[in-house]
XYZ file of C-alpha atoms in Angstrom:
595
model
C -54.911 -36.373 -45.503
C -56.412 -36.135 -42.028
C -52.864 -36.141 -40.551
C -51.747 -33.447 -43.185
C -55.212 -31.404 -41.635
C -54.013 -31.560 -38.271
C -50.240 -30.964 -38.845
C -51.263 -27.823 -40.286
C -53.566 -26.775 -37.371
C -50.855 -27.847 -34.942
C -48.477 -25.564 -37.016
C -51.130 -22.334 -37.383
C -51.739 -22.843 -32.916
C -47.867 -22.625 -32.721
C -47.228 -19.441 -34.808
C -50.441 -17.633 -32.819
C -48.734 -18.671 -29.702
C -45.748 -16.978 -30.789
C -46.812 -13.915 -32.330
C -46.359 -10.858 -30.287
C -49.485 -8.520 -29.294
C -49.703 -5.526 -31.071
C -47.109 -3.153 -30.549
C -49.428 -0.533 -28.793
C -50.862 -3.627 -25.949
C -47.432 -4.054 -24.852
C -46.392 -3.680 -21.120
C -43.265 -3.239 -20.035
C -41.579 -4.622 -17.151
C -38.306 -3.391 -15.590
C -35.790 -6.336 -16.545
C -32.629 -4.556 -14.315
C -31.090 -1.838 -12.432
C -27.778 -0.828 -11.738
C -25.400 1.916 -9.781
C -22.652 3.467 -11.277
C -19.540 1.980 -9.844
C -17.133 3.702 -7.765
C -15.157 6.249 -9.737
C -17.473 6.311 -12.598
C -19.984 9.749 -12.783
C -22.716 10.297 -15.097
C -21.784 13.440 -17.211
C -24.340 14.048 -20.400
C -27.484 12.392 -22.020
C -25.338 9.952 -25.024
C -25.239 11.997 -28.483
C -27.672 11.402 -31.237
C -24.979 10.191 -33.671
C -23.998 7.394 -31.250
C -24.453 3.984 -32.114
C -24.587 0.996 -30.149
C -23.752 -2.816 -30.644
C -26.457 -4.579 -28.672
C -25.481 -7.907 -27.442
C -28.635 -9.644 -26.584
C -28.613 -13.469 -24.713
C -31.184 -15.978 -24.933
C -31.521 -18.942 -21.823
C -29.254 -21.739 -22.941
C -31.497 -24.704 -23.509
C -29.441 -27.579 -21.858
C -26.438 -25.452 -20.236
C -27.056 -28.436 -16.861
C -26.327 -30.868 -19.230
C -22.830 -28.880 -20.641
C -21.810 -28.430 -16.901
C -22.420 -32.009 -15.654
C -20.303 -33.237 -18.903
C -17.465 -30.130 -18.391
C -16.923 -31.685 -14.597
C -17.295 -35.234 -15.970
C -14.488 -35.277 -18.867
C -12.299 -32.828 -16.428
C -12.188 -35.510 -13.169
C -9.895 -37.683 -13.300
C -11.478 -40.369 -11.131
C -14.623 -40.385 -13.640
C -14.928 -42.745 -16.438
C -15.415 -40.181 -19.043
C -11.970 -38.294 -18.364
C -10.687 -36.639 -21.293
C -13.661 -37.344 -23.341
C -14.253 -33.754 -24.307
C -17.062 -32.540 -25.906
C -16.638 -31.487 -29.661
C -18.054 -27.602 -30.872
C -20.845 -29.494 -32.295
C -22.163 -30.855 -29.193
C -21.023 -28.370 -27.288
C -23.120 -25.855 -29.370
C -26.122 -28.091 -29.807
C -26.419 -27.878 -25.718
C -26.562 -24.495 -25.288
C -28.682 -23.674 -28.489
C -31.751 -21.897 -27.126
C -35.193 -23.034 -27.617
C -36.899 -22.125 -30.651
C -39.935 -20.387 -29.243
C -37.410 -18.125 -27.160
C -35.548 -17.451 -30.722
C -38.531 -17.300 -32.181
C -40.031 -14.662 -29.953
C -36.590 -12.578 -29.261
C -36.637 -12.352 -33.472
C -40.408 -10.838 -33.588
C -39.863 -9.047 -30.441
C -36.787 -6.701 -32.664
C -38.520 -6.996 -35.965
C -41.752 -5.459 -34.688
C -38.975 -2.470 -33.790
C -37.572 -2.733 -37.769
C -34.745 -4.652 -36.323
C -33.888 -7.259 -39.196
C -30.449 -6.989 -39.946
C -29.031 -8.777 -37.050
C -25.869 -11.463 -36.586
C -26.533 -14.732 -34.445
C -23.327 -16.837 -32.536
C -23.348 -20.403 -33.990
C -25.403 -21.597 -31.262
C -27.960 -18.898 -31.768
C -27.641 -17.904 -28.023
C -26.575 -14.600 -28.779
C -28.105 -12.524 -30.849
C -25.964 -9.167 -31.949
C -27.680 -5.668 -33.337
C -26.202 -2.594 -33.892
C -28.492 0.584 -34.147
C -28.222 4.105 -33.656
C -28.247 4.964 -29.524
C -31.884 6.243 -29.638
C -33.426 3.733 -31.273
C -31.659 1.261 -28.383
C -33.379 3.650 -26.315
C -37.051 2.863 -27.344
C -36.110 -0.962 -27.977
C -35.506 -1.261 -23.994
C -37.003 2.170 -22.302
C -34.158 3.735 -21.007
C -31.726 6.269 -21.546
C -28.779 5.507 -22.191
C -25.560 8.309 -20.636
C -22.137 9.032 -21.191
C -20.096 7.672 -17.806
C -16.638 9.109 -17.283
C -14.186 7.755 -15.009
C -12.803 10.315 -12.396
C -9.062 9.223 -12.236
C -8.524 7.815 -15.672
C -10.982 9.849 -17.601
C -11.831 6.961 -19.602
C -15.430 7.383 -20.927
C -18.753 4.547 -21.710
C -21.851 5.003 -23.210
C -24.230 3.052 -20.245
C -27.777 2.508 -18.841
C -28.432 2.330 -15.259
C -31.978 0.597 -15.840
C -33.941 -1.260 -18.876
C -36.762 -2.535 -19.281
C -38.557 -5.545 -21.859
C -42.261 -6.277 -22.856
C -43.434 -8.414 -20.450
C -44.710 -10.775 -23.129
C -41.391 -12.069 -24.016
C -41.380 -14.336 -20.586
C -37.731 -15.040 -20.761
C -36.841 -15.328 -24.119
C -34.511 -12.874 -23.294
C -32.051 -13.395 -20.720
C -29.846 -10.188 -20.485
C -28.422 -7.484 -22.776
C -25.211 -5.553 -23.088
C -23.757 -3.212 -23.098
C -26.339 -1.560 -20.477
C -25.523 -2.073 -17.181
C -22.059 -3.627 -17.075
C -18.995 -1.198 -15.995
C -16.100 -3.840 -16.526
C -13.328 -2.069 -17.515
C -10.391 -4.278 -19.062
C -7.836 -1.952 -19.698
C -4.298 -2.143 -19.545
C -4.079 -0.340 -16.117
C -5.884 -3.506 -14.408
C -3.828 -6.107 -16.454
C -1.054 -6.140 -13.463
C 1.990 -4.888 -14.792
C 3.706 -3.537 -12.331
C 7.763 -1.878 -13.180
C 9.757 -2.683 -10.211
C 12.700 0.197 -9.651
C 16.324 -0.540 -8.942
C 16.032 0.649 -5.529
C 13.206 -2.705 -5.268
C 15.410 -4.832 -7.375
C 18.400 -4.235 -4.880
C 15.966 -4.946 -1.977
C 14.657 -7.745 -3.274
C 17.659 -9.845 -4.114
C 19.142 -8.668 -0.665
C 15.944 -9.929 1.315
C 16.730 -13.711 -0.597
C 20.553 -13.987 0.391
C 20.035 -16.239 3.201
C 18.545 -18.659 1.671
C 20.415 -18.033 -2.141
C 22.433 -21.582 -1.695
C 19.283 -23.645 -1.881
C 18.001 -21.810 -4.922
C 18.783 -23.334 -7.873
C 22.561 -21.401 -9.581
C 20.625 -20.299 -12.397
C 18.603 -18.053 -10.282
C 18.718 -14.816 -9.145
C 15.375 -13.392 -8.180
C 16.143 -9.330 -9.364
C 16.130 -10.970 -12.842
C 14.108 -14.102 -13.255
C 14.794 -16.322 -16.573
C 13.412 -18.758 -18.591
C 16.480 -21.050 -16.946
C 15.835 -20.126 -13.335
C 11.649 -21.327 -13.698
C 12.808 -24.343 -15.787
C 15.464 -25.042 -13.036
C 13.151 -23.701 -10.265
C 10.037 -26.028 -11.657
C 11.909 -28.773 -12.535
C 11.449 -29.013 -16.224
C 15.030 -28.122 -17.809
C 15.621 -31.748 -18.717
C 12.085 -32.263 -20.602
C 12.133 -31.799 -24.488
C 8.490 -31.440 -26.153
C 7.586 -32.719 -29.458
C 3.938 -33.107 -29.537
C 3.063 -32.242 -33.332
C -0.573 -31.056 -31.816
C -0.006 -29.421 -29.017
C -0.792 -25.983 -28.809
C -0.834 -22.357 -26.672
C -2.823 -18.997 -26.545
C -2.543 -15.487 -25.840
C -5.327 -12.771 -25.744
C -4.523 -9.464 -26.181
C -6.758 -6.517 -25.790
C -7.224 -2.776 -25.922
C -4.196 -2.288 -27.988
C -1.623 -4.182 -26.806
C 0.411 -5.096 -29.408
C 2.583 -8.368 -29.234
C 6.110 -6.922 -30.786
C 8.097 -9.643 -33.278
C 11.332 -7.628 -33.230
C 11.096 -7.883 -29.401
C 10.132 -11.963 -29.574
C 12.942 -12.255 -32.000
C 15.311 -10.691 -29.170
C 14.184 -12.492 -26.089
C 14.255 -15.641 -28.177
C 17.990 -14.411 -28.861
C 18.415 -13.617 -25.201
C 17.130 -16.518 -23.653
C 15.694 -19.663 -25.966
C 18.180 -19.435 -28.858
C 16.330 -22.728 -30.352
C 13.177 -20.837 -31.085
C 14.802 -17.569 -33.002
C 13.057 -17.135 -36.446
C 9.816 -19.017 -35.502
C 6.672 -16.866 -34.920
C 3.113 -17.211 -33.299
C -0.096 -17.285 -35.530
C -2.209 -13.903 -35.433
C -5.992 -13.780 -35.428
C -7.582 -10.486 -35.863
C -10.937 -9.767 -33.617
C -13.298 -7.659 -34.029
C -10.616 -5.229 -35.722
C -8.336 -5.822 -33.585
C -4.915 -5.326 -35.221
C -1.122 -6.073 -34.227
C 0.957 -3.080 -35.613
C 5.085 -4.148 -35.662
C 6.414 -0.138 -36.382
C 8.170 1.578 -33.504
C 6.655 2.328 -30.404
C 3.547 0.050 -30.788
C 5.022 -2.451 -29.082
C 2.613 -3.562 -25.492
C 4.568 -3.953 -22.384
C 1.634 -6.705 -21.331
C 1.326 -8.345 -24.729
C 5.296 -8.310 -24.809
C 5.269 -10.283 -21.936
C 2.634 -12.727 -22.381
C 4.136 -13.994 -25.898
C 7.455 -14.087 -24.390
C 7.209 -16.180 -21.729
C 4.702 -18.335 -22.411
C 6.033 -18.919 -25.909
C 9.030 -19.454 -24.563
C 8.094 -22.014 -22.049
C 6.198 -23.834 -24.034
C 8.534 -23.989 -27.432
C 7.553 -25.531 -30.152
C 4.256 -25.994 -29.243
C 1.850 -24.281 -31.841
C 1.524 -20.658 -30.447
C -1.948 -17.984 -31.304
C -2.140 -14.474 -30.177
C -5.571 -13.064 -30.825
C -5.391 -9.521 -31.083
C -9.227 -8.111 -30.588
C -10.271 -4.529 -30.818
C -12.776 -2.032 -29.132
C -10.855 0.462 -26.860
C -11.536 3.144 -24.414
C -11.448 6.448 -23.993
C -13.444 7.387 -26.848
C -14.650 10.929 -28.046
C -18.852 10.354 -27.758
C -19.396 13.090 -30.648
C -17.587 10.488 -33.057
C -18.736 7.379 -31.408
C -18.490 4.600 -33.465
C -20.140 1.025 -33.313
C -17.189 -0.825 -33.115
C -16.093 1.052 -29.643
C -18.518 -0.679 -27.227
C -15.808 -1.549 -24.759
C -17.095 -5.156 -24.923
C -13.763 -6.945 -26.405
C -13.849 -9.582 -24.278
C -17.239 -10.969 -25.210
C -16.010 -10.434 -29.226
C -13.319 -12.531 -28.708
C -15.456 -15.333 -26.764
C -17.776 -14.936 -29.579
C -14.868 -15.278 -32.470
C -13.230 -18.633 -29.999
C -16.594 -20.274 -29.711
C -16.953 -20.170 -33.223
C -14.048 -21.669 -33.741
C -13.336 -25.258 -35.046
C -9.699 -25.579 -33.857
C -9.125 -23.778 -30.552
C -5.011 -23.433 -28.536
C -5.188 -26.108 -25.519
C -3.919 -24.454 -22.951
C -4.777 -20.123 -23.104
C -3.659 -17.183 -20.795
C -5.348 -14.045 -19.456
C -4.331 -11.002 -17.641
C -7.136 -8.306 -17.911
C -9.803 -8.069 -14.972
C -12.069 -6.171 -12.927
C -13.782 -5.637 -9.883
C -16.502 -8.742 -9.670
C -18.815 -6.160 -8.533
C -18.487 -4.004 -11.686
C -19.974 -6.801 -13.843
C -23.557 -7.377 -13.539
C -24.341 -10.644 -11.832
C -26.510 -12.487 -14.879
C -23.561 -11.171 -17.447
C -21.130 -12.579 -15.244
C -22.575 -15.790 -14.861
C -23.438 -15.953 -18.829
C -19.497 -15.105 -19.390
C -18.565 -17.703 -17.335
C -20.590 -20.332 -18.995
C -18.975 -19.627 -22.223
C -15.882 -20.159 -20.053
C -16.896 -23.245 -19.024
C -17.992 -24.168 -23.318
C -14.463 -24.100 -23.932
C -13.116 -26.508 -20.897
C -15.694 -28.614 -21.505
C -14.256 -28.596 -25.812
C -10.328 -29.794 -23.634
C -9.213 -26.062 -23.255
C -7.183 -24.948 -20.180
C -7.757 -21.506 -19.289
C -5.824 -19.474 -16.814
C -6.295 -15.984 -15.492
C -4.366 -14.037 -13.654
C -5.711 -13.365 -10.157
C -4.864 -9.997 -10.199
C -2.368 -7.652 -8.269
C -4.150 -6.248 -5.732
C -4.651 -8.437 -2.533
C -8.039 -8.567 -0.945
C -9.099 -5.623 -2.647
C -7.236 -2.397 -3.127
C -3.865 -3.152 -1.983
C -4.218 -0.865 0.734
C -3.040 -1.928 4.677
C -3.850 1.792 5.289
C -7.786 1.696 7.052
C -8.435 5.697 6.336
C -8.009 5.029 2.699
C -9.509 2.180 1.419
C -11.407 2.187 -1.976
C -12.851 -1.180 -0.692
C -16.844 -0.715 -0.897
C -20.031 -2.146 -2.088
C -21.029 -0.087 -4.845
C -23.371 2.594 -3.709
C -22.377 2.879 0.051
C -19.901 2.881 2.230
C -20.028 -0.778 3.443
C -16.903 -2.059 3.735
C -16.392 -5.272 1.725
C -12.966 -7.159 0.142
C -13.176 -6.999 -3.464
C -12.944 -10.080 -5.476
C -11.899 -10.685 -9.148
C -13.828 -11.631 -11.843
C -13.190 -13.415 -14.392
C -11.129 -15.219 -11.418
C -13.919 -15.719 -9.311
C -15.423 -17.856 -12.335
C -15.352 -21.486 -10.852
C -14.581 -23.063 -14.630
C -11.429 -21.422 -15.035
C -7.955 -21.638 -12.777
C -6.675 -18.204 -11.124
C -2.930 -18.279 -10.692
C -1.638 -15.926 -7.991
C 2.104 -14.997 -7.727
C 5.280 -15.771 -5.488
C 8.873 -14.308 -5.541
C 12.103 -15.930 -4.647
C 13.629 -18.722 -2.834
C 11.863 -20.300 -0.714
C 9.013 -18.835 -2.736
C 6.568 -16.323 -1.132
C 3.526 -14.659 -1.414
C 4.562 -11.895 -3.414
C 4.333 -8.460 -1.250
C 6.047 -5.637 -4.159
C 1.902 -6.005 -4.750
C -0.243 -8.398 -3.432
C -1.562 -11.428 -5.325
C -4.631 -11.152 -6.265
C -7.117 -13.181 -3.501
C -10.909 -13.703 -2.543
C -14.235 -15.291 -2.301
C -16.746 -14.921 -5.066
C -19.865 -12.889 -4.149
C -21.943 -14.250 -7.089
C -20.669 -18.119 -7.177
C -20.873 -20.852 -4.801
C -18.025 -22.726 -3.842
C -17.577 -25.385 -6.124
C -18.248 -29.232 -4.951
C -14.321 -29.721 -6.140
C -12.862 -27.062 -3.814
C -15.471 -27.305 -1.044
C -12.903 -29.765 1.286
C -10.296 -26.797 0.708
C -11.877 -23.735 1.511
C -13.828 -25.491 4.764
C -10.190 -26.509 6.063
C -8.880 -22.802 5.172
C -12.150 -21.034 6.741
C -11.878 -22.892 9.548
C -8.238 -22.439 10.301
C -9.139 -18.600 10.471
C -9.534 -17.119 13.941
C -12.899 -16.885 14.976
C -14.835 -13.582 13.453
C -11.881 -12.725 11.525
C -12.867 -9.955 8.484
C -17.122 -11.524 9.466
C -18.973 -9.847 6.701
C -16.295 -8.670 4.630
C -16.342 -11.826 2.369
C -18.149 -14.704 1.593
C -16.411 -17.912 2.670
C -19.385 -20.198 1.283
C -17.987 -18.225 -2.251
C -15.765 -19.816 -5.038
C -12.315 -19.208 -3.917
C -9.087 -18.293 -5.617
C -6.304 -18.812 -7.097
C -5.790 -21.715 -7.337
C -2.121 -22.297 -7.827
C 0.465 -19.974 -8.138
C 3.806 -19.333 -9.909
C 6.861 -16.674 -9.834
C 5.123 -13.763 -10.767
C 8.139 -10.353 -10.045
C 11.555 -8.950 -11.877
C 10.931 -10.943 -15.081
C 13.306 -10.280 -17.726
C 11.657 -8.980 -20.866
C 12.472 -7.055 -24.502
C 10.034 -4.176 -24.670
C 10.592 -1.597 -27.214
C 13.911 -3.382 -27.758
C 15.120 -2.927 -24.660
C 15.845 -5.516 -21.873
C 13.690 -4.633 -18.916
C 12.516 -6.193 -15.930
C 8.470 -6.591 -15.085
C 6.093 -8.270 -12.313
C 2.387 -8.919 -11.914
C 0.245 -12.099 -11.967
C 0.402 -11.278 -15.869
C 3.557 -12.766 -15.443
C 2.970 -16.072 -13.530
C -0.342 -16.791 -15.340
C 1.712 -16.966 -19.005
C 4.512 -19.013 -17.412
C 2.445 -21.350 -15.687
C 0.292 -21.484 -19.337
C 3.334 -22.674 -20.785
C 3.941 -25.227 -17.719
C 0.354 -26.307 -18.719
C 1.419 -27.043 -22.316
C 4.620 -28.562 -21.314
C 2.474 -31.386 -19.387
C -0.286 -31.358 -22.592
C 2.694 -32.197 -24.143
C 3.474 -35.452 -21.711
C -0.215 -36.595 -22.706
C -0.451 -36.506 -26.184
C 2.729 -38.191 -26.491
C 1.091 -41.026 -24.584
C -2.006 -40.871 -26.853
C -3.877 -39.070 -24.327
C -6.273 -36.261 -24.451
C -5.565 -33.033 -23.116
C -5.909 -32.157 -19.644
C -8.648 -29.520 -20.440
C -10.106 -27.924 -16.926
C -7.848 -28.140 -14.448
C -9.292 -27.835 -11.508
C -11.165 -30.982 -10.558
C -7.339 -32.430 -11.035
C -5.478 -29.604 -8.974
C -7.800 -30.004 -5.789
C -7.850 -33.965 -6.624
C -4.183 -33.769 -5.969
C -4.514 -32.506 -2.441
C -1.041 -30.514 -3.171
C 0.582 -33.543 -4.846
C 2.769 -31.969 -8.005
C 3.117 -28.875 -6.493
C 5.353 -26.738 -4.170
C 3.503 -25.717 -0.235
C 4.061 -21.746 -0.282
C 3.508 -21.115 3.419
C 4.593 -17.347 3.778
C 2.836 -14.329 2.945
C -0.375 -12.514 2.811
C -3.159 -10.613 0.110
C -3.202 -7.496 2.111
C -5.749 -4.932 1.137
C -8.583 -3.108 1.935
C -7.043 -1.542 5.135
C -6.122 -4.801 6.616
C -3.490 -7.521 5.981
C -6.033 -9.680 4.108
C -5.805 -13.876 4.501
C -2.254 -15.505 5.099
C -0.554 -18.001 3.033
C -0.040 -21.508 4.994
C -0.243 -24.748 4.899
C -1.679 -26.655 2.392
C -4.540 -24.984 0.222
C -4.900 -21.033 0.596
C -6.350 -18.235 -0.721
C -3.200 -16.455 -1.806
C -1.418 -18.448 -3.624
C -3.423 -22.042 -3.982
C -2.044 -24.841 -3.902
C 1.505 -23.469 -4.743
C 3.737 -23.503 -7.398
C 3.899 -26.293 -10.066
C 6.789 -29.471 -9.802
C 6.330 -30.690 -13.025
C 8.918 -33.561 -12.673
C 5.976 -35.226 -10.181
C 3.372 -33.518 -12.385
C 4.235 -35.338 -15.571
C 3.590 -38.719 -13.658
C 0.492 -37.643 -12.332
C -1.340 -36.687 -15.335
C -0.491 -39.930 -16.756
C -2.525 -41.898 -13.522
């Protein structure tokens, strides 16, 4: 009885310690500011019939412990290689602390707040409410933001603030501050016309009678990369292998135009089909003129690559512009995080997954950025490979021309390169482009290239980025990047003139959206290798690719990331911030991963 006495009293102190002040004692503290990116203006105080999806993050209790196992299971010298982590544990290290639940929960109740959605984990907690009410929750104001070229709109905040009592149990919120703006414009497609077709396979006839006779660079196949990467005479059989695709802001993945390319180009896969998850209400329409010239080419090519393994295309919604005076909740511009949410919830998750939608590292706030990428870094730590694209724009803008540049840090006119984000994540790999024979850095556009501004290089990468850094003429671009950042890409693969059905018609396309799908596949080709050896999957690659030192993959040593009004960093030797380590050799690769 005198334990049951104390127990209680130990229970009564805890709730009291808990237990917000009154409502009316409550001091607010500013929690973050912002400045509306370049392009974006403010243009009217948000409507009273808008409502607003509030995405609120608590601290993850043990996220050290996640990281130290994600780098652990993913190096290939450590003991615990390929021992991934399943959701459970996974979700039981980055569950939050109860007091910090505890408080966030009586912190949005005391507001009426009770009807509210938490991620398995419980370090996320989701709201949706009408705008002003978010308004008095966090002491702001929240505007309409329009962007000047596209005229794109967002509902935003430049500020917020939180009662001071909550003492962390709240680590950020969105949508507030964030400007990230994945739309299809900065997924990389990029239509080459004949005039840079003709030039292109001109500026490759030299050296056409070491390519392999399946190539020809003005139309790249699934033959030439399987000739080209030395994987035409593998067949895959792995019952459990698997692939992904995201899709986003309405880019539709066309069967029809599967069915044809399969037709065109991997007979043995006609009739089959991928698996389609819904997100968020995100849908996948198949009538006429739906079809997505990025989705088209994502499912294509790394489907096709990577036939039969087990292929997903998550479709999510929430997509921009939007009329404010019939805002609804679902239209928060915040797909990404809905499909991290729906994956992370997820028992049975693709191995090896491919994205090509990114922004300006800048436009994401750096605490949302770094939450993001821990999610990331939840799913290589679960034996996930996941590869972005590195983008299509050099350095920056593009741009060699100095008296136009768009390269600046937001709210001035200091010059500064531009990196990518989520490429500039250090738990995912960033694949940057080539064309032809001998492959080079891709110059129709520039692959996307650059130091992080908000991560540190990573310990796996460090030896890498020194040698590169120092290899650079003294002072070159000083203050324009950050060479102590995380670097990317990482590796690289043909990434122009790839020959797609879109809308039923054969076209031909280039970006990094098209080397980061075809290097996916590549990826599930050598899952593939493994589990027929009763190995795990290869997971995060990274602490593999840099353990490699360049074995497995092909030197590109030609070419450059301009942008920004200069010619950005060179491709050489070796490791580089253009195009990595090079492009992939799986006929050494498929030994390797078995060491």
């Amino acid at each position: 009885m005198r334990f049951n006495v104390f127990h209680c009293l130990s229970l009564l102190a805890t709730t009291l310690a808990l237990a917000p002040p009154e409502k009316r004692d409550w001091v607010y503290a500013r929690k973050e500011t912002a400045i509306a990116p370049r392009g974006w203006k403010l243009v009217e105080t948000a409507p009273d019939s808008a409502s607003i999806k509030l995405r609120i993050a608590l601290p993850q209790g043990r996220f050290d412990e996640l990281e130290t196992s994600l780098y652990e299971v993913s190096d290939p010298s450590h003991e615990r290689y390929g021992k991934h982590l399943s959701m459970a544990e996974v979700h039981e290290l980055v569950a939050p602390h109860p007091d910090h639940l505890d408080s966030a929960k009586s912190w949005l109740a005391a507001h009426g707040l009770t009807d509210m959605t938490f991620t398995p984990a419980s370090d996320w907690i989701h709201v949706t409410l009408p705008i002003r009410e978010a308004e008095e929750l966090l002491k702001t104001t929240y505007h309409v933001f329009e962007h000047e070229e596209s005229g794109d709109r967002l509902i935003r905040t430049l500020e917020y603030s939180l009662p001071e009592w909550l003492n962390g149990a709240v680590e950020l919120i969105q949508p507030t501050t964030s400007f990230a703006f994945y739309k299809p414009a900065r997924s990389t497609i990029s239509w080459p016309s004949d005039e840079e077709q003709a030039e292109a396979e001109s500026s490759f006839q030299a050296g056409a009678d070491a390519a392999p006779a399946s190539c020809n660079f003005r139309d790249v196949t699934l033959q030439c990369l399987a000739d080209l990467y030395k994987y035409a005479d593998y067949t895959p059989s792995a019952a459990n292998n698997s692939i992904g695709i995201t899709g986003y802001l309405e880019q539709y993945a066309n069967n029809v135009d599967l069915q044809l390319f399969y037709a065109n180009q991997k007979p043995t896969a006609s009739g089959t089909n991928y698996t389609y998850f819904s997100v968020n209400g995100g849908q996948n329409p198949q009538t006429n003129g739906t079809a997505g010239a990025e989705a088209n080419l994502d499912v294509q090519w790394a489907y096709g690559v990577s036939y039969p393994a087990k292929q997903t295309f998550w479709s999510t919604g929430g997509s921009p512009p939007f009329n404010p005076s019939e805002w609804t909740p679902e239209n928060t511009n915040e797909p990404y995080a809905e499909w991290l949410d729906f994956v992370l919830a997820s028992e049975e998750v693709p191995l090896a997954i491919s994205t090509s939608y990114d922004d300006e590292e800048q436009t994401v706030p750096k605490d949302y950025a770094v939450r993001v990428c821990q999610q990331l870094a939840q799913l290589g730590a679960r034996g996930v490979s996941l590869m972005f694209s590195s983008g299509d724009y050099g350095v920056g803008d593009g741009s060699t021309d100095p008296n136009d540049t768009q390269c600046h840090i937001i709210g001035t006119d200091t010059l500064r390169f531009l990196p990518n984000f989520p490429s500039s994540c250090p738990y995912v790999t960033s694949v940057g482009g080539t064309y032809g024979y001998p492959e080079v850095a891709v110059s129709r556009f520039y692959s996307g290239s650059g130091f992080s501004d908000y991560f540190e290089t990573p310990d796996y990468q460090k030896d890498a980025v020194a040698a590169y850094v120092a290899s650079l003429p003294d002072g070159l671009y000083d203050g324009l990047y950050n060479p102590q950042g995380r670097a990317y890409p990482d590796i690289s693969a043909q990434s122009d003139f790839y020959r797609i059905y879109y809308n039923t018609r054969l076209v031909h396309i280039g970006g990094t959206s098209a080397s980061s799908p075809a290097f996916t596949g590549i990826v599930a080709l050598l899952n593939d290798v493994r589990l027929n050896a009763g190995k795990a999957p290869l997971g995060f690659l990274n602490p593999l690719i840099y353990s490699l030192k360049g074995q497995g993959f092909n030197d590109v040593v030609s070419g450059n990331a301009a942008g920004c009004g200069t010619v950005g960093f060179n491709a050489t030797t070796g490791w580089d911030p253009v195009t990595g380590y090079g492009t992939p050799d799986f006929s050494l690769l498929k030994d390797l991963v078995l060491q």
